[in-house]
Amino acid sequence: MNFFLETIQVLLLSLWYNVESFIHIFVSKKKKNIAGEVVLITGAGSGIGRLMAQEFAARGTVLVLWDINQDGMKETAGLAKQSGASRVHYYLCDCSDKNEVYRVADQVKREVGDVSILVNNAGIVTGKKFMDAPDSLIEKTMEVNTMAHFWTYKAFLPAMIANNHGHLVSIASSAGLIGVNGLADYCASKFAAVGFAESVGLELLATGKDGVKTTIVCPYFINTGMFNGCQTKWPRLMPILDPDYVAKKIIHAVLTDQVFLLMPKSMYLITALKNVLPMKQGIMLGQYLGAFNLMDTFKGRSTKQE
């Protein structure tokens, strides 16, 4: 195809996609049926992981829970059964350990079957300035928040590709789109998680595996205890998010094959402005929004698992 014809095609398709997006403002997208799908959630022992497990359970899925907290998983499993899960399995797994991920993944395949919806949710935060953070904690942040996604994809994506069916869900962060003072290692890990998920999603499309969907979730701070002490400068514009609201929005994004989910909605505008404003103006915007001081009152919690 020559340059002129391909350019016309791009312009016409761009127009149609914009019309389609406008229509979906008023007409909801059709939700897919996930009953019977095998859903694996990492970091399922508490917080958003637990709430997502309950939401997926209510849709008749088979749940596989991973966490380092066995008591937390047992509680999540009980709640998931009450919510309607057809089956619930849970496994102790340290997602930062590649060999353990592969070992437990093989066990899941033998005992449960192929995973068709993978939710990479486990995450940790040090809450320290870069120069104050011990090397071991920086490495652990990258291992849990980023490298674990590589290993779980390696373990479960081949079956999805073979069947041309599945869904990859990455619970990243708004800190994976915009840098935050005092969160250097966390931001780095989440930027990497976003880039990794987006790139693999493109690989799948390029190879014709359009039946394997990708959803990348970038929420602002969530009120799960992970970022205890942090305060938002403008609560109406950038509120601390309610965990139940976040879990429901994530499930809706999965059911409608939404690729990017940013929360709150103001993040769509803020991210767009960051990419088009001059650098000095972007820094000024970040300071105005509180990116320089968000972590000043950080306390966190002893178990910083999302």
PDB file of C-alpha atoms in Angstrom, residues 48-189:
ATOM      1  CA  ILE A  48      -7.568  -4.928  46.377  1.00  0.00           C
ATOM      2  CA  GLY A  49      -6.558  -8.534  45.710  1.00  0.00           C
ATOM      3  CA  ARG A  50      -9.185  -9.802  48.154  1.00  0.00           C
ATOM      4  CA  LEU A  51     -11.887  -7.495  46.808  1.00  0.00           C
ATOM      5  CA  MET A  52     -11.158  -8.475  43.202  1.00  0.00           C
ATOM      6  CA  ALA A  53     -11.361 -12.137  44.219  1.00  0.00           C
ATOM      7  CA  GLN A  54     -14.859 -11.553  45.595  1.00  0.00           C
ATOM      8  CA  GLU A  55     -15.914  -9.675  42.461  1.00  0.00           C
ATOM      9  CA  PHE A  56     -14.591 -12.393  40.151  1.00  0.00           C
ATOM     10  CA  ALA A  57     -16.178 -15.049  42.378  1.00  0.00           C
ATOM     11  CA  ALA A  58     -19.593 -13.414  41.987  1.00  0.00           C
ATOM     12  CA  ARG A  59     -19.297 -14.135  38.257  1.00  0.00           C
ATOM     13  CA  GLY A  60     -18.863 -17.878  38.657  1.00  0.00           C
ATOM     14  CA  THR A  61     -15.142 -18.136  38.005  1.00  0.00           C
ATOM     15  CA  VAL A  62     -12.619 -20.661  39.296  1.00  0.00           C
ATOM     16  CA  LEU A  63     -10.249 -18.739  41.559  1.00  0.00           C
ATOM     17  CA  VAL A  64      -6.549 -19.333  42.154  1.00  0.00           C
ATOM     18  CA  LEU A  65      -5.108 -17.163  44.925  1.00  0.00           C
ATOM     19  CA  TRP A  66      -1.403 -16.448  45.457  1.00  0.00           C
ATOM     20  CA  ASP A  67       0.118 -14.648  48.415  1.00  0.00           C
ATOM     21  CA  ILE A  68       2.835 -14.916  51.036  1.00  0.00           C
ATOM     22  CA  ASN A  69       0.221 -14.674  53.813  1.00  0.00           C
ATOM     23  CA  GLN A  70      -1.534 -18.022  54.228  1.00  0.00           C
ATOM     24  CA  ASP A  71      -4.008 -16.803  56.849  1.00  0.00           C
ATOM     25  CA  GLY A  72      -4.971 -13.891  54.612  1.00  0.00           C
ATOM     26  CA  MET A  73      -5.526 -16.235  51.676  1.00  0.00           C
ATOM     27  CA  LYS A  74      -7.689 -18.547  53.762  1.00  0.00           C
ATOM     28  CA  GLU A  75      -9.889 -15.607  54.700  1.00  0.00           C
ATOM     29  CA  THR A  76     -10.077 -14.442  51.077  1.00  0.00           C
ATOM     30  CA  ALA A  77     -10.934 -17.992  49.962  1.00  0.00           C
ATOM     31  CA  GLY A  78     -13.806 -18.155  52.445  1.00  0.00           C
ATOM     32  CA  LEU A  79     -15.192 -14.823  51.284  1.00  0.00           C
ATOM     33  CA  ALA A  80     -14.841 -15.856  47.636  1.00  0.00           C
ATOM     34  CA  LYS A  81     -16.797 -19.063  48.234  1.00  0.00           C
ATOM     35  CA  GLN A  82     -19.551 -17.046  49.885  1.00  0.00           C
ATOM     36  CA  SER A  83     -19.564 -14.744  46.852  1.00  0.00           C
ATOM     37  CA  GLY A  84     -20.226 -17.607  44.435  1.00  0.00           C
ATOM     38  CA  ALA A  85     -16.899 -18.919  43.155  1.00  0.00           C
ATOM     39  CA  SER A  86     -17.316 -22.350  41.583  1.00  0.00           C
ATOM     40  CA  ARG A  87     -13.960 -23.421  43.062  1.00  0.00           C
ATOM     41  CA  VAL A  88     -11.221 -21.706  45.065  1.00  0.00           C
ATOM     42  CA  HIS A  89      -7.584 -22.818  45.290  1.00  0.00           C
ATOM     43  CA  TYR A  90      -4.855 -20.989  47.169  1.00  0.00           C
ATOM     44  CA  TYR A  91      -1.084 -21.350  47.189  1.00  0.00           C
ATOM     45  CA  LEU A  92       1.762 -19.813  49.135  1.00  0.00           C
ATOM     46  CA  CYS A  93       4.000 -18.100  46.588  1.00  0.00           C
ATOM     47  CA  ASP A  94       6.658 -15.419  46.829  1.00  0.00           C
ATOM     48  CA  CYS A  95       6.258 -13.727  43.457  1.00  0.00           C
ATOM     49  CA  SER A  96       9.712 -12.149  43.735  1.00  0.00           C
ATOM     50  CA  ASP A  97      11.295 -15.608  43.433  1.00  0.00           C
ATOM     51  CA  LYS A  98      11.337 -16.743  39.794  1.00  0.00           C
ATOM     52  CA  ASN A  99      11.920 -20.410  40.618  1.00  0.00           C
ATOM     53  CA  GLU A 100       9.075 -20.425  43.126  1.00  0.00           C
ATOM     54  CA  VAL A 101       6.735 -18.781  40.603  1.00  0.00           C
ATOM     55  CA  TYR A 102       7.542 -21.481  38.046  1.00  0.00           C
ATOM     56  CA  ARG A 103       7.217 -24.270  40.610  1.00  0.00           C
ATOM     57  CA  VAL A 104       3.834 -23.113  41.933  1.00  0.00           C
ATOM     58  CA  ALA A 105       2.636 -22.350  38.385  1.00  0.00           C
ATOM     59  CA  ASP A 106       3.327 -25.970  37.396  1.00  0.00           C
ATOM     60  CA  GLN A 107       1.386 -27.104  40.454  1.00  0.00           C
ATOM     61  CA  VAL A 108      -1.562 -24.903  39.453  1.00  0.00           C
ATOM     62  CA  LYS A 109      -1.569 -26.333  35.929  1.00  0.00           C
ATOM     63  CA  ARG A 110      -1.618 -29.889  37.284  1.00  0.00           C
ATOM     64  CA  GLU A 111      -4.252 -29.330  39.976  1.00  0.00           C
ATOM     65  CA  VAL A 112      -6.511 -26.678  38.433  1.00  0.00           C
ATOM     66  CA  GLY A 113      -5.758 -26.333  34.724  1.00  0.00           C
ATOM     67  CA  ASP A 114      -4.710 -23.521  32.442  1.00  0.00           C
ATOM     68  CA  VAL A 115      -5.133 -19.989  33.782  1.00  0.00           C
ATOM     69  CA  SER A 116      -7.187 -17.824  31.406  1.00  0.00           C
ATOM     70  CA  ILE A 117      -7.274 -14.560  33.389  1.00  0.00           C
ATOM     71  CA  LEU A 118      -4.023 -13.507  35.079  1.00  0.00           C
ATOM     72  CA  VAL A 119      -4.123 -10.583  37.522  1.00  0.00           C
ATOM     73  CA  ASN A 120      -0.689  -9.328  38.577  1.00  0.00           C
ATOM     74  CA  ASN A 121      -1.635  -7.433  41.712  1.00  0.00           C
ATOM     75  CA  ALA A 122       1.083  -8.114  44.321  1.00  0.00           C
ATOM     76  CA  GLY A 123       3.062  -5.007  45.183  1.00  0.00           C
ATOM     77  CA  ILE A 124       5.272  -3.435  47.846  1.00  0.00           C
ATOM     78  CA  VAL A 125       6.447   0.094  48.643  1.00  0.00           C
ATOM     79  CA  THR A 126       9.477   1.230  50.664  1.00  0.00           C
ATOM     80  CA  GLY A 127       8.278   4.799  51.188  1.00  0.00           C
ATOM     81  CA  LYS A 128      11.871   6.066  51.413  1.00  0.00           C
ATOM     82  CA  LYS A 129      13.826   8.664  49.487  1.00  0.00           C
ATOM     83  CA  PHE A 130      16.058   7.042  46.908  1.00  0.00           C
ATOM     84  CA  MET A 131      19.332   7.689  48.745  1.00  0.00           C
ATOM     85  CA  ASP A 132      17.812   6.457  52.026  1.00  0.00           C
ATOM     86  CA  ALA A 133      16.459   3.196  50.616  1.00  0.00           C
ATOM     87  CA  PRO A 134      18.638   0.118  51.265  1.00  0.00           C
ATOM     88  CA  ASP A 135      19.741  -1.714  48.121  1.00  0.00           C
ATOM     89  CA  SER A 136      17.924  -4.839  49.300  1.00  0.00           C
ATOM     90  CA  LEU A 137      14.586  -2.997  49.472  1.00  0.00           C
ATOM     91  CA  ILE A 138      15.084  -1.425  46.043  1.00  0.00           C
ATOM     92  CA  GLU A 139      15.812  -4.858  44.582  1.00  0.00           C
ATOM     93  CA  LYS A 140      12.774  -6.337  46.338  1.00  0.00           C
ATOM     94  CA  THR A 141      10.543  -3.564  44.967  1.00  0.00           C
ATOM     95  CA  MET A 142      11.654  -4.291  41.405  1.00  0.00           C
ATOM     96  CA  GLU A 143      11.351  -8.056  41.914  1.00  0.00           C
ATOM     97  CA  VAL A 144       7.778  -7.924  43.253  1.00  0.00           C
ATOM     98  CA  ASN A 145       6.358  -4.985  41.293  1.00  0.00           C
ATOM     99  CA  THR A 146       7.997  -5.697  37.939  1.00  0.00           C
ATOM    100  CA  MET A 147       9.958  -8.914  37.503  1.00  0.00           C
ATOM    101  CA  ALA A 148       7.159 -11.052  38.944  1.00  0.00           C
ATOM    102  CA  HIS A 149       5.055  -9.997  35.942  1.00  0.00           C
ATOM    103  CA  PHE A 150       7.706 -11.410  33.599  1.00  0.00           C
ATOM    104  CA  TRP A 151       7.690 -14.775  35.353  1.00  0.00           C
ATOM    105  CA  THR A 152       3.904 -15.125  35.609  1.00  0.00           C
ATOM    106  CA  TYR A 153       3.537 -14.197  31.923  1.00  0.00           C
ATOM    107  CA  LYS A 154       6.199 -16.780  31.007  1.00  0.00           C
ATOM    108  CA  ALA A 155       4.330 -19.386  33.041  1.00  0.00           C
ATOM    109  CA  PHE A 156       0.747 -18.792  31.915  1.00  0.00           C
ATOM    110  CA  LEU A 157       0.804 -16.889  28.618  1.00  0.00           C
ATOM    111  CA  PRO A 158       1.780 -19.872  26.387  1.00  0.00           C
ATOM    112  CA  ALA A 159      -1.580 -21.600  27.012  1.00  0.00           C
ATOM    113  CA  MET A 160      -3.453 -18.350  26.310  1.00  0.00           C
ATOM    114  CA  ILE A 161      -1.552 -17.948  23.038  1.00  0.00           C
ATOM    115  CA  ALA A 162      -2.215 -21.558  22.041  1.00  0.00           C
ATOM    116  CA  ASN A 163      -5.953 -21.060  22.616  1.00  0.00           C
ATOM    117  CA  ASN A 164      -5.995 -17.434  21.424  1.00  0.00           C
ATOM    118  CA  HIS A 165      -8.046 -16.757  24.525  1.00  0.00           C
ATOM    119  CA  GLY A 166      -7.241 -15.060  27.804  1.00  0.00           C
ATOM    120  CA  HIS A 167      -6.801 -11.800  29.659  1.00  0.00           C
ATOM    121  CA  LEU A 168      -3.695 -10.231  31.200  1.00  0.00           C
ATOM    122  CA  VAL A 169      -4.400  -7.691  33.940  1.00  0.00           C
ATOM    123  CA  SER A 170      -1.613  -5.509  35.330  1.00  0.00           C
ATOM    124  CA  ILE A 171      -2.375  -3.567  38.501  1.00  0.00           C
ATOM    125  CA  ALA A 172       0.141  -0.761  38.079  1.00  0.00           C
ATOM    126  CA  SER A 173      -0.254   2.786  39.452  1.00  0.00           C
ATOM    127  CA  SER A 174      -0.585   6.434  38.492  1.00  0.00           C
ATOM    128  CA  ALA A 175       3.006   6.480  39.761  1.00  0.00           C
ATOM    129  CA  GLY A 176       3.763   4.406  36.668  1.00  0.00           C
ATOM    130  CA  LEU A 177       2.737   7.375  34.520  1.00  0.00           C
ATOM    131  CA  ILE A 178       3.990  10.377  36.510  1.00  0.00           C
ATOM    132  CA  GLY A 179       7.054  10.651  38.756  1.00  0.00           C
ATOM    133  CA  VAL A 180       6.510  11.359  42.453  1.00  0.00           C
ATOM    134  CA  ASN A 181       9.030  12.784  44.921  1.00  0.00           C
ATOM    135  CA  GLY A 182       9.984  10.122  47.474  1.00  0.00           C
ATOM    136  CA  LEU A 183       8.803   7.194  45.324  1.00  0.00           C
ATOM    137  CA  ALA A 184      11.740   6.731  42.940  1.00  0.00           C
ATOM    138  CA  ASP A 185      12.007   2.956  43.236  1.00  0.00           C
ATOM    139  CA  TYR A 186       8.236   2.459  43.295  1.00  0.00           C
ATOM    140  CA  CYS A 187       7.730   4.737  40.270  1.00  0.00           C
ATOM    141  CA  ALA A 188      10.492   2.930  38.385  1.00  0.00           C
ATOM    142  CA  SER A 189       8.881  -0.442  39.081  1.00  0.00           C
TER     143      SER A 189
END
